[in-house]
PDB file of C-alpha atoms in Angstrom:
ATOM      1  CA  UNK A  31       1.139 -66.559  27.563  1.00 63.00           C
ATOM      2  CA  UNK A  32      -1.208 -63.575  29.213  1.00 77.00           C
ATOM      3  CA  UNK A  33      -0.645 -60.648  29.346  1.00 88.00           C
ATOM      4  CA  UNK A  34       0.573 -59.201  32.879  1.00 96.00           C
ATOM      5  CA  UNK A  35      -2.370 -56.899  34.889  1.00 97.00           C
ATOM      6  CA  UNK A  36      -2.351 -53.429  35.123  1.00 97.00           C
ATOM      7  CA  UNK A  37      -4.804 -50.901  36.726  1.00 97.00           C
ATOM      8  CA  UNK A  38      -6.763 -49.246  33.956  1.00 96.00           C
ATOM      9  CA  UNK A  39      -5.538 -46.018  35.082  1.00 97.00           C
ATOM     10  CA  UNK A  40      -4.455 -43.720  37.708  1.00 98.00           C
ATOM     11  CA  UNK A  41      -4.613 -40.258  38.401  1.00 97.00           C
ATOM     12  CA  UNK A  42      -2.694 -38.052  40.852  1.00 96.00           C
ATOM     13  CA  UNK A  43      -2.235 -34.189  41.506  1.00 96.00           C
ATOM     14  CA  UNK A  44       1.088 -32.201  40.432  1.00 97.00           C
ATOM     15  CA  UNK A  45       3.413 -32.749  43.250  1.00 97.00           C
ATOM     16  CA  UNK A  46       1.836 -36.223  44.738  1.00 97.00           C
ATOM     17  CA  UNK A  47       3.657 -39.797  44.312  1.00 97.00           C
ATOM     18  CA  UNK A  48       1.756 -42.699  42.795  1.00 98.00           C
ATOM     19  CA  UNK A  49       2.510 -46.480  42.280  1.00 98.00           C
ATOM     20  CA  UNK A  50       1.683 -48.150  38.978  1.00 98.00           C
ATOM     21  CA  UNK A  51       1.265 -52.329  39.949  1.00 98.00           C
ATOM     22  CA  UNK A  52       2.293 -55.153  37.170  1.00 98.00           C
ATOM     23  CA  UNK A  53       1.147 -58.416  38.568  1.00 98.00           C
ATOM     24  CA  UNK A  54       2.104 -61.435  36.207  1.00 97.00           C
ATOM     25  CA  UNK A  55       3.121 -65.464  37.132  1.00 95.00           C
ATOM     26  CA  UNK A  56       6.257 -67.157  38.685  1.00 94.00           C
ATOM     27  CA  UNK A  57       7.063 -67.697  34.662  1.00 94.00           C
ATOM     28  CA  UNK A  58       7.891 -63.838  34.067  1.00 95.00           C
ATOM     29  CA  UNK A  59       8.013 -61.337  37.010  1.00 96.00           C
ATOM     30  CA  UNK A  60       8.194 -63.869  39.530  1.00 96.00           C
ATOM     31  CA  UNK A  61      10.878 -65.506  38.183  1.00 95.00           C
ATOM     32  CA  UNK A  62      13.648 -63.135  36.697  1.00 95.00           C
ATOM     33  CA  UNK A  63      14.212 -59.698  37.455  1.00 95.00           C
ATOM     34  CA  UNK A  64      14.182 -58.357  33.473  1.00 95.00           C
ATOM     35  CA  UNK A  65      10.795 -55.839  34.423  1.00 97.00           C
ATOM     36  CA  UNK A  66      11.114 -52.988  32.410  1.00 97.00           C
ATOM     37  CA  UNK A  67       8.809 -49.779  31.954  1.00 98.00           C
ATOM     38  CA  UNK A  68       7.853 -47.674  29.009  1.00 98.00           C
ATOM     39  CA  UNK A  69       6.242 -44.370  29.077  1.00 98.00           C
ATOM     40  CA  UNK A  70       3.947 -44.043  26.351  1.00 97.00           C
ATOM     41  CA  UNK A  71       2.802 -40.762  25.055  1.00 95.00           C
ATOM     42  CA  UNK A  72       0.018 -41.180  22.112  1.00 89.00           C
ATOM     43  CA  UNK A  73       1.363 -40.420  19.069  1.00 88.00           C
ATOM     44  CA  UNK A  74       5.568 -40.957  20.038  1.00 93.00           C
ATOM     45  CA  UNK A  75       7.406 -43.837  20.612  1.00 93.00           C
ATOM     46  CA  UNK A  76       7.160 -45.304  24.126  1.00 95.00           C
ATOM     47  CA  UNK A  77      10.159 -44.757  25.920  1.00 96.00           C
ATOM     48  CA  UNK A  78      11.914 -46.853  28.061  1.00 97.00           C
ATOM     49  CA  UNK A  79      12.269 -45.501  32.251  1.00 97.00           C
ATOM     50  CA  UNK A  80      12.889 -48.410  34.024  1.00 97.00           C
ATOM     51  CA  UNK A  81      14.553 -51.795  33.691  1.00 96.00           C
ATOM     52  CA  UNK A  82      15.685 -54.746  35.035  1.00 95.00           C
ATOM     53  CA  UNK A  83      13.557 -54.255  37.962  1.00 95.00           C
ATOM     54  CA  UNK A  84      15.027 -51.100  39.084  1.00 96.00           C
ATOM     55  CA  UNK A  85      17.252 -49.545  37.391  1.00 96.00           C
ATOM     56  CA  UNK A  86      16.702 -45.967  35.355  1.00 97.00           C
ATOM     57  CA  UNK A  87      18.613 -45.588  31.842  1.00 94.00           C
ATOM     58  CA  UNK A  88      21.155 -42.816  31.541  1.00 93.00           C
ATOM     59  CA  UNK A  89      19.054 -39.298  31.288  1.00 95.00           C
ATOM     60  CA  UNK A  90      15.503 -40.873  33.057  1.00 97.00           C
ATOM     61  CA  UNK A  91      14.228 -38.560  36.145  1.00 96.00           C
ATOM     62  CA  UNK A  92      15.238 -40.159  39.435  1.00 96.00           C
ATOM     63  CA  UNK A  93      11.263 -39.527  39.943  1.00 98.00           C
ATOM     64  CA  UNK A  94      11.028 -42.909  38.279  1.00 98.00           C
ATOM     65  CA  UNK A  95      11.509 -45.623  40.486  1.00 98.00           C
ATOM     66  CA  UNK A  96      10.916 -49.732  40.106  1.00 98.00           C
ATOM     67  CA  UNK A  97      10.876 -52.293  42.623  1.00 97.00           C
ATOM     68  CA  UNK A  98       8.939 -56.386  42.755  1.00 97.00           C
ATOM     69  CA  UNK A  99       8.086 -58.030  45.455  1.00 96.00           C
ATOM     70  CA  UNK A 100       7.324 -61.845  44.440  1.00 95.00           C
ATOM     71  CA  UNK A 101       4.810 -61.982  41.087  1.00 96.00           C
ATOM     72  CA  UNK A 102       4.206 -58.199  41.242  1.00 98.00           C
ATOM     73  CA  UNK A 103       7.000 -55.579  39.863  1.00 98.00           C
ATOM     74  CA  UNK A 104       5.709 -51.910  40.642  1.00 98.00           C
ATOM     75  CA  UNK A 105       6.765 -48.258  39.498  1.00 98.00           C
ATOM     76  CA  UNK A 106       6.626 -45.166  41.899  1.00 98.00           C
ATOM     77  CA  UNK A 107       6.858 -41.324  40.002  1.00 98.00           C
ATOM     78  CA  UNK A 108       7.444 -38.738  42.512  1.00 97.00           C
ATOM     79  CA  UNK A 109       6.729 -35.272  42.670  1.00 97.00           C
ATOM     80  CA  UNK A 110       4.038 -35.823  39.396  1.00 97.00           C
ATOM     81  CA  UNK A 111       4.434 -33.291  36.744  1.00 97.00           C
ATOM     82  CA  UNK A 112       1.454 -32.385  34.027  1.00 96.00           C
ATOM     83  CA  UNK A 113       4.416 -34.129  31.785  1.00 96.00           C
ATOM     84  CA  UNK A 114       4.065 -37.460  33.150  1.00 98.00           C
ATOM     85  CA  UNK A 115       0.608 -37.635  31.683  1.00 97.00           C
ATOM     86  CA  UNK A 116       1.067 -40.593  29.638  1.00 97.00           C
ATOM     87  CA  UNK A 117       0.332 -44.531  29.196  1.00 97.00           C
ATOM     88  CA  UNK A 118       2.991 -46.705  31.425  1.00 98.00           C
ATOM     89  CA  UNK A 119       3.588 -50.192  30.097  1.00 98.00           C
ATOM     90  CA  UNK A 120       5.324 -53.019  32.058  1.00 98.00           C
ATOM     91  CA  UNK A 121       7.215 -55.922  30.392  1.00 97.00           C
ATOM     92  CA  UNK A 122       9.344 -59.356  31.997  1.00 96.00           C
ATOM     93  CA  UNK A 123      11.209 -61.735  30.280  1.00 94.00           C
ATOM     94  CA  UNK A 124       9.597 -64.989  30.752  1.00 93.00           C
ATOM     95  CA  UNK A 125      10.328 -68.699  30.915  1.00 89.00           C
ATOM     96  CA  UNK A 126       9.158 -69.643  27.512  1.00 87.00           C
ATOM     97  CA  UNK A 127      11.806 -66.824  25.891  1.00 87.00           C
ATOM     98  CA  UNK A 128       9.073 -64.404  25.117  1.00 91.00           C
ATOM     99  CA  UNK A 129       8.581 -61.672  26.576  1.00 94.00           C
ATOM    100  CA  UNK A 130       5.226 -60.430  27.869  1.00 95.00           C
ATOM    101  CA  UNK A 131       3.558 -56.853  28.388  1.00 96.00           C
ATOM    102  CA  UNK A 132       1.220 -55.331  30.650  1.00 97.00           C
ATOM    103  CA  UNK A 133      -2.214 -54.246  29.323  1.00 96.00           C
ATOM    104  CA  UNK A 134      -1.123 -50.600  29.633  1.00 96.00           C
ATOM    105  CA  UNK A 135      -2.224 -47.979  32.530  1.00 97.00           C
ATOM    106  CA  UNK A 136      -3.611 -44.236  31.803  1.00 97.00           C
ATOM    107  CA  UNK A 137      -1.975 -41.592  34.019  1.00 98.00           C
ATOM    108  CA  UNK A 138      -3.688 -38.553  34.345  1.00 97.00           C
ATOM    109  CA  UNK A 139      -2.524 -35.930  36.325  1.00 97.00           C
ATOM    110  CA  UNK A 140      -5.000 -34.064  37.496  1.00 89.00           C
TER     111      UNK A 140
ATOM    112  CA  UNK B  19      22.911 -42.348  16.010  1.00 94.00           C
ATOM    113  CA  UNK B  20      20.405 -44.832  15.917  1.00 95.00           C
ATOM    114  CA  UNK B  21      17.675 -45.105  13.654  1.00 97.00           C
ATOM    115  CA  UNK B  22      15.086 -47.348  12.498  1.00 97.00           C
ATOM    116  CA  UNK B  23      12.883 -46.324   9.505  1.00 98.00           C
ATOM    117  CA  UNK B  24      10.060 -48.490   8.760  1.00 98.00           C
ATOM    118  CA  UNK B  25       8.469 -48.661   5.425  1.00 97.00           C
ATOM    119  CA  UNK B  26       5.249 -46.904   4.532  1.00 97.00           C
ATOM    120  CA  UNK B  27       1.059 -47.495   5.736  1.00 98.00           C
ATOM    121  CA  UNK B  28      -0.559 -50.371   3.531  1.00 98.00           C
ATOM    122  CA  UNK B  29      -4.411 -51.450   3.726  1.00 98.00           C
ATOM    123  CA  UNK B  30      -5.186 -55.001   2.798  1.00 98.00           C
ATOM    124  CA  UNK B  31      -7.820 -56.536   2.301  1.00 97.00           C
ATOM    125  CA  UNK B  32      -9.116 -59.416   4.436  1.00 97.00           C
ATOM    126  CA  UNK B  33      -7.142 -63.075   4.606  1.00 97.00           C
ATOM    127  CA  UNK B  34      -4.288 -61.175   2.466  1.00 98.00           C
ATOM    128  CA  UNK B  35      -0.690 -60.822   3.711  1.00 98.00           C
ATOM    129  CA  UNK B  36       1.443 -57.849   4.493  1.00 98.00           C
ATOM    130  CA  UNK B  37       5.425 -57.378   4.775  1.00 98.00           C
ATOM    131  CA  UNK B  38       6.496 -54.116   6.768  1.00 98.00           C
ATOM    132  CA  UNK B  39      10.276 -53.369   6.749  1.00 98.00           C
ATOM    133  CA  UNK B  40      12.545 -51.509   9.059  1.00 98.00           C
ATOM    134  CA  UNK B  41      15.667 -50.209   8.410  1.00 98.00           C
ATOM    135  CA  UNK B  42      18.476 -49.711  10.831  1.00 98.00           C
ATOM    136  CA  UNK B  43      21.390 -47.740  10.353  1.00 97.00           C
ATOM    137  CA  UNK B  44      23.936 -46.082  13.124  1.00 96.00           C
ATOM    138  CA  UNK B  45      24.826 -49.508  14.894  1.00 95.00           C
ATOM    139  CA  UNK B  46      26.112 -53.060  13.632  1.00 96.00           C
ATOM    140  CA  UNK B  47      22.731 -54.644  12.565  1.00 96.00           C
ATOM    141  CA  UNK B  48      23.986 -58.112  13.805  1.00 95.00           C
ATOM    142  CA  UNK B  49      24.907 -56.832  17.056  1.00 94.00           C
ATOM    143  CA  UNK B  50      21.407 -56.594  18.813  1.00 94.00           C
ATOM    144  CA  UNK B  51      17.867 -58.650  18.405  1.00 94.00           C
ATOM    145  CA  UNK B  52      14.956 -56.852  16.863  1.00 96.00           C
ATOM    146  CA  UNK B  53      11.971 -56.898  18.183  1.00 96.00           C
ATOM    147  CA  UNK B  54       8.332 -56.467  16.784  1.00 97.00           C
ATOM    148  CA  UNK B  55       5.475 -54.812  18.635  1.00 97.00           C
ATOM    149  CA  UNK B  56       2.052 -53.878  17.412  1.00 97.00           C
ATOM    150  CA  UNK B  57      -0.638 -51.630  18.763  1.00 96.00           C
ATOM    151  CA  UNK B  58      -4.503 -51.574  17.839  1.00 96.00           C
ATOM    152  CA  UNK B  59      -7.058 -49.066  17.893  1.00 95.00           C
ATOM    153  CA  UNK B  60      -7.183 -47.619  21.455  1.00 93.00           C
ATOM    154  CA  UNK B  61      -5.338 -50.930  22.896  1.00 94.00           C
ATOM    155  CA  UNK B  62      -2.254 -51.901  24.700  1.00 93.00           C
ATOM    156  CA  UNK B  63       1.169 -52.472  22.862  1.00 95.00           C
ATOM    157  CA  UNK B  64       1.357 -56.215  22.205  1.00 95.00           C
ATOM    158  CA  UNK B  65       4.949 -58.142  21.645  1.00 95.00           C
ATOM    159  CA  UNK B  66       4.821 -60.376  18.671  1.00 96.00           C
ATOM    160  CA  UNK B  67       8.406 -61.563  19.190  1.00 95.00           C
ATOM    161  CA  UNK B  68      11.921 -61.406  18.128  1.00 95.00           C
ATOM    162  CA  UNK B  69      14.784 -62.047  15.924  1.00 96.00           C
ATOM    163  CA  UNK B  70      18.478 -62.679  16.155  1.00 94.00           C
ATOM    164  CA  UNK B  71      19.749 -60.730  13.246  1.00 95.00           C
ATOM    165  CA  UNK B  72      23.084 -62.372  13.492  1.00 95.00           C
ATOM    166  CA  UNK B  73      21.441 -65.983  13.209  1.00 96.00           C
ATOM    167  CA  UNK B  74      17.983 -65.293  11.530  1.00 96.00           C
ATOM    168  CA  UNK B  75      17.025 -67.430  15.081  1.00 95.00           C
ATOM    169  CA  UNK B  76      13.447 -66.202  15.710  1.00 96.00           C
ATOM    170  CA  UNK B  77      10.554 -66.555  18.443  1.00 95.00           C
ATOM    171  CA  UNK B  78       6.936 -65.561  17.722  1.00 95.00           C
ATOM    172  CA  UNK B  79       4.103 -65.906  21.007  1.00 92.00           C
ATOM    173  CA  UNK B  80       1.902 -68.622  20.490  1.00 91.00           C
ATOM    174  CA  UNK B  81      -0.782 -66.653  19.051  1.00 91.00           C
ATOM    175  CA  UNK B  82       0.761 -65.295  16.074  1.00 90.00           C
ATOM    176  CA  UNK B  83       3.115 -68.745  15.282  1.00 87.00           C
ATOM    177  CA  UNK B  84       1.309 -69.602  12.768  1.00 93.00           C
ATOM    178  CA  UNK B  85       1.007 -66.586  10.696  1.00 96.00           C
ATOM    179  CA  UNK B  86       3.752 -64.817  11.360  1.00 97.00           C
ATOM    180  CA  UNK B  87       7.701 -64.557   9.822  1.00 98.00           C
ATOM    181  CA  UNK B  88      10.160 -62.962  10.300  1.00 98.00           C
ATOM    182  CA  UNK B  89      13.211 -62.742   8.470  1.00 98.00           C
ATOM    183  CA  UNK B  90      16.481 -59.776   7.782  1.00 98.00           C
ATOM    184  CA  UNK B  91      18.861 -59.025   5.178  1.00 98.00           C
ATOM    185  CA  UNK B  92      22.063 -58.434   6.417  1.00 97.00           C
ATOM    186  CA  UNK B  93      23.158 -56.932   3.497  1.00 97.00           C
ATOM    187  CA  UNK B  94      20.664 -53.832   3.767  1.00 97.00           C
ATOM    188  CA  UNK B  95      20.486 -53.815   7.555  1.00 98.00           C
ATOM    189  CA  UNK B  96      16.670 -54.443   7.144  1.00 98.00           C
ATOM    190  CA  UNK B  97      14.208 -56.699   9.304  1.00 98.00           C
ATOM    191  CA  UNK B  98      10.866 -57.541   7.974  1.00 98.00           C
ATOM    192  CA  UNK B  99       7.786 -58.542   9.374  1.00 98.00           C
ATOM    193  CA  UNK B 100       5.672 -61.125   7.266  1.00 98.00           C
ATOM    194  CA  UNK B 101       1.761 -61.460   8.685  1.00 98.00           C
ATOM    195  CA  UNK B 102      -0.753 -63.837   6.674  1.00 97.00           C
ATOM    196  CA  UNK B 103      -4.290 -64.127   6.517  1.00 97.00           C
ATOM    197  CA  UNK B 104      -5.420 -60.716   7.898  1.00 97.00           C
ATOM    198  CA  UNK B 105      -8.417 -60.291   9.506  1.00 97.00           C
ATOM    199  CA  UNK B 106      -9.634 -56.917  10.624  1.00 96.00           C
ATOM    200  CA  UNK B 107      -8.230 -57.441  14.202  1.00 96.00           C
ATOM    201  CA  UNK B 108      -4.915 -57.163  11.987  1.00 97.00           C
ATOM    202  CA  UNK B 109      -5.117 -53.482  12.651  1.00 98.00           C
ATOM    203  CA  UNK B 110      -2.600 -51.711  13.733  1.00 97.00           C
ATOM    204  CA  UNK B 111       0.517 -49.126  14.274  1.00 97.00           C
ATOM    205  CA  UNK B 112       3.399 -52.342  13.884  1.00 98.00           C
ATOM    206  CA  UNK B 113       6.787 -51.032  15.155  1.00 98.00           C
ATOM    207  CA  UNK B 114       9.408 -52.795  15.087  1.00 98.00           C
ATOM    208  CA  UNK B 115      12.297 -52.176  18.473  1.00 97.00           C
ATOM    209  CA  UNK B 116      15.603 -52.472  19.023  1.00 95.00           C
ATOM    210  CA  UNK B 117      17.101 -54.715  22.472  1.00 89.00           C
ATOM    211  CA  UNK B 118      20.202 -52.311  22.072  1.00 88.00           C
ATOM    212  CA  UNK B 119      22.351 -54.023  24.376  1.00 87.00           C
ATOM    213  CA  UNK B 120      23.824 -57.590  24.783  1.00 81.00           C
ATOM    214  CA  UNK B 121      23.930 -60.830  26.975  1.00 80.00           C
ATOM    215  CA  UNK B 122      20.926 -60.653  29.365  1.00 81.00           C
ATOM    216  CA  UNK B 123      19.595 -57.788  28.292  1.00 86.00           C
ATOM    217  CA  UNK B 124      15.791 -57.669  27.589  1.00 90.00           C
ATOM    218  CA  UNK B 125      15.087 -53.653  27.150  1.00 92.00           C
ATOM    219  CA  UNK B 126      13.728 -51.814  23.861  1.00 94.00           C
ATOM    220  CA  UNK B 127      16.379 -48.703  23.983  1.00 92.00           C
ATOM    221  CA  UNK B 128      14.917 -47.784  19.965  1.00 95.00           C
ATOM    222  CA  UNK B 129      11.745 -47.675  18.303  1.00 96.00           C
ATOM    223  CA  UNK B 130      11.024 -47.270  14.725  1.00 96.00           C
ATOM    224  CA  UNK B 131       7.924 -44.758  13.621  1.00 96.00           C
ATOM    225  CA  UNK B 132       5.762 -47.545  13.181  1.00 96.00           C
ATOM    226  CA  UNK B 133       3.904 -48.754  10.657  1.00 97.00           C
ATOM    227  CA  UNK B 134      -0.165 -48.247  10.065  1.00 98.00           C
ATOM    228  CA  UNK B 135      -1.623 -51.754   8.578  1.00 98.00           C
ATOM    229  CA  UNK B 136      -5.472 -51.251   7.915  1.00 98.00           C
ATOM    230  CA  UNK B 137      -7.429 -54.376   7.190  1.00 98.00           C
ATOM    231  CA  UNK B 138     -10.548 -54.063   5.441  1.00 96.00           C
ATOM    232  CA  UNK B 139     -12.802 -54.698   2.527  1.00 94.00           C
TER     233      UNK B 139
END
């Protein structure tokens, strides 16, 4: 089981969009659609903005967004605010009943 | 509401075992899986796997089978994490997670404060 790839980091200015990839296998992402994202800020508990694939929990910024194309699941934040400064975190379900996580990306908004 | 309260930091020393607990209360402890997720020094979280409360059915990744238990009491709404032989890659900030929802459902809604496990002579 490895862990799925994430860019190190990512930076964007206040108001910009940018897209956060998660590439894993056809075992996880490309397989079922159970990706979910957690927004990490040090110190907290992550927090979960996005899951199965797409869809935002009750009370998550429609800012957030999630989509996957094939072995690669993405999340889009709109209209970055100094808030979103945080580490992002992608998970899937995968065949093997385990479920696997993304190395983590740094978001810095610049 | 839901909570999770996890037990207190220990430091170990090297090829010794640790237990970390985590108590739930606000929600029918047999209802929903727990998960457990650790995080080292300036790393990534890592999932270490899962149990079914309701069943005591567990699954660990392959790197941790070995070492790793995890059991509940029902009785005190409390999951526990057993590790074994520590080394000082052991640690960590453990939290255990809760999949608060049913069927397929694979999302951590609730996260307990975590738990600091030092290894080191």
């Amino acid at each position: 089981q490895s862990a799925l790839t994430q860019p190190a980091s990512v930076s964007g200015s206040p108001g910009q969009s940018i897209t956060i990839s998660c590439t894993g296998t056809s075992s996880d992402i490309g397989r079922y659609n159970y990706v979910c994202w957690y927004q990490h800020h040090p110190g907290k508990a992550p927090k979960l903005i996005i899951y199965d694939v797409g869809k935002r929990p009750s009370g998550v910024s429609d800012r957030f967004s999630g989509s996957k194309s094939d072995n690669t699941a993405s999340l889009t934040i709109s209209g970055l605010q100094i808030e979103d400064e945080a580490d992002y975190y992608c998970t899937s379900f995968a065949t093997d009943t385990t479920l696997v996580f993304g190395g983590g990306t740094k978001l810095t908004v610049l | 509401q839901v909570q999770l309260v996890q037990s207190g930091a220990e430091v170990k020393k090297p090829g010794a075992s640790v237990k970390v607990s985590c108590k739930a209360s606000g929600f029918t402890f047999t209802d929903y899986y727990m998960h457990w997720v650790r995080q080292a020094p300036g790393q990534g979280l890592e999932w270490m796997g899962w149990i079914n409360p309701n069943s005591g059915d567990t699954k660990y990744i392959q790197k941790f089978q070995d070492r790793v238990t995890m059991t509940r009491d029902t009785s005190i709404s409390t999951a526990y994490l057993d590790l074994t032989r520590l080394g000082s890659d052991d640690t960590a900030l453990y939290y255990c997670a809760l999949n608060y929802c049913s069927g397929n459902c694979y999302q951590i809604h609730h996260w307990g404060q975590g738990t600091l496990v030092t290894v080191s002579s």
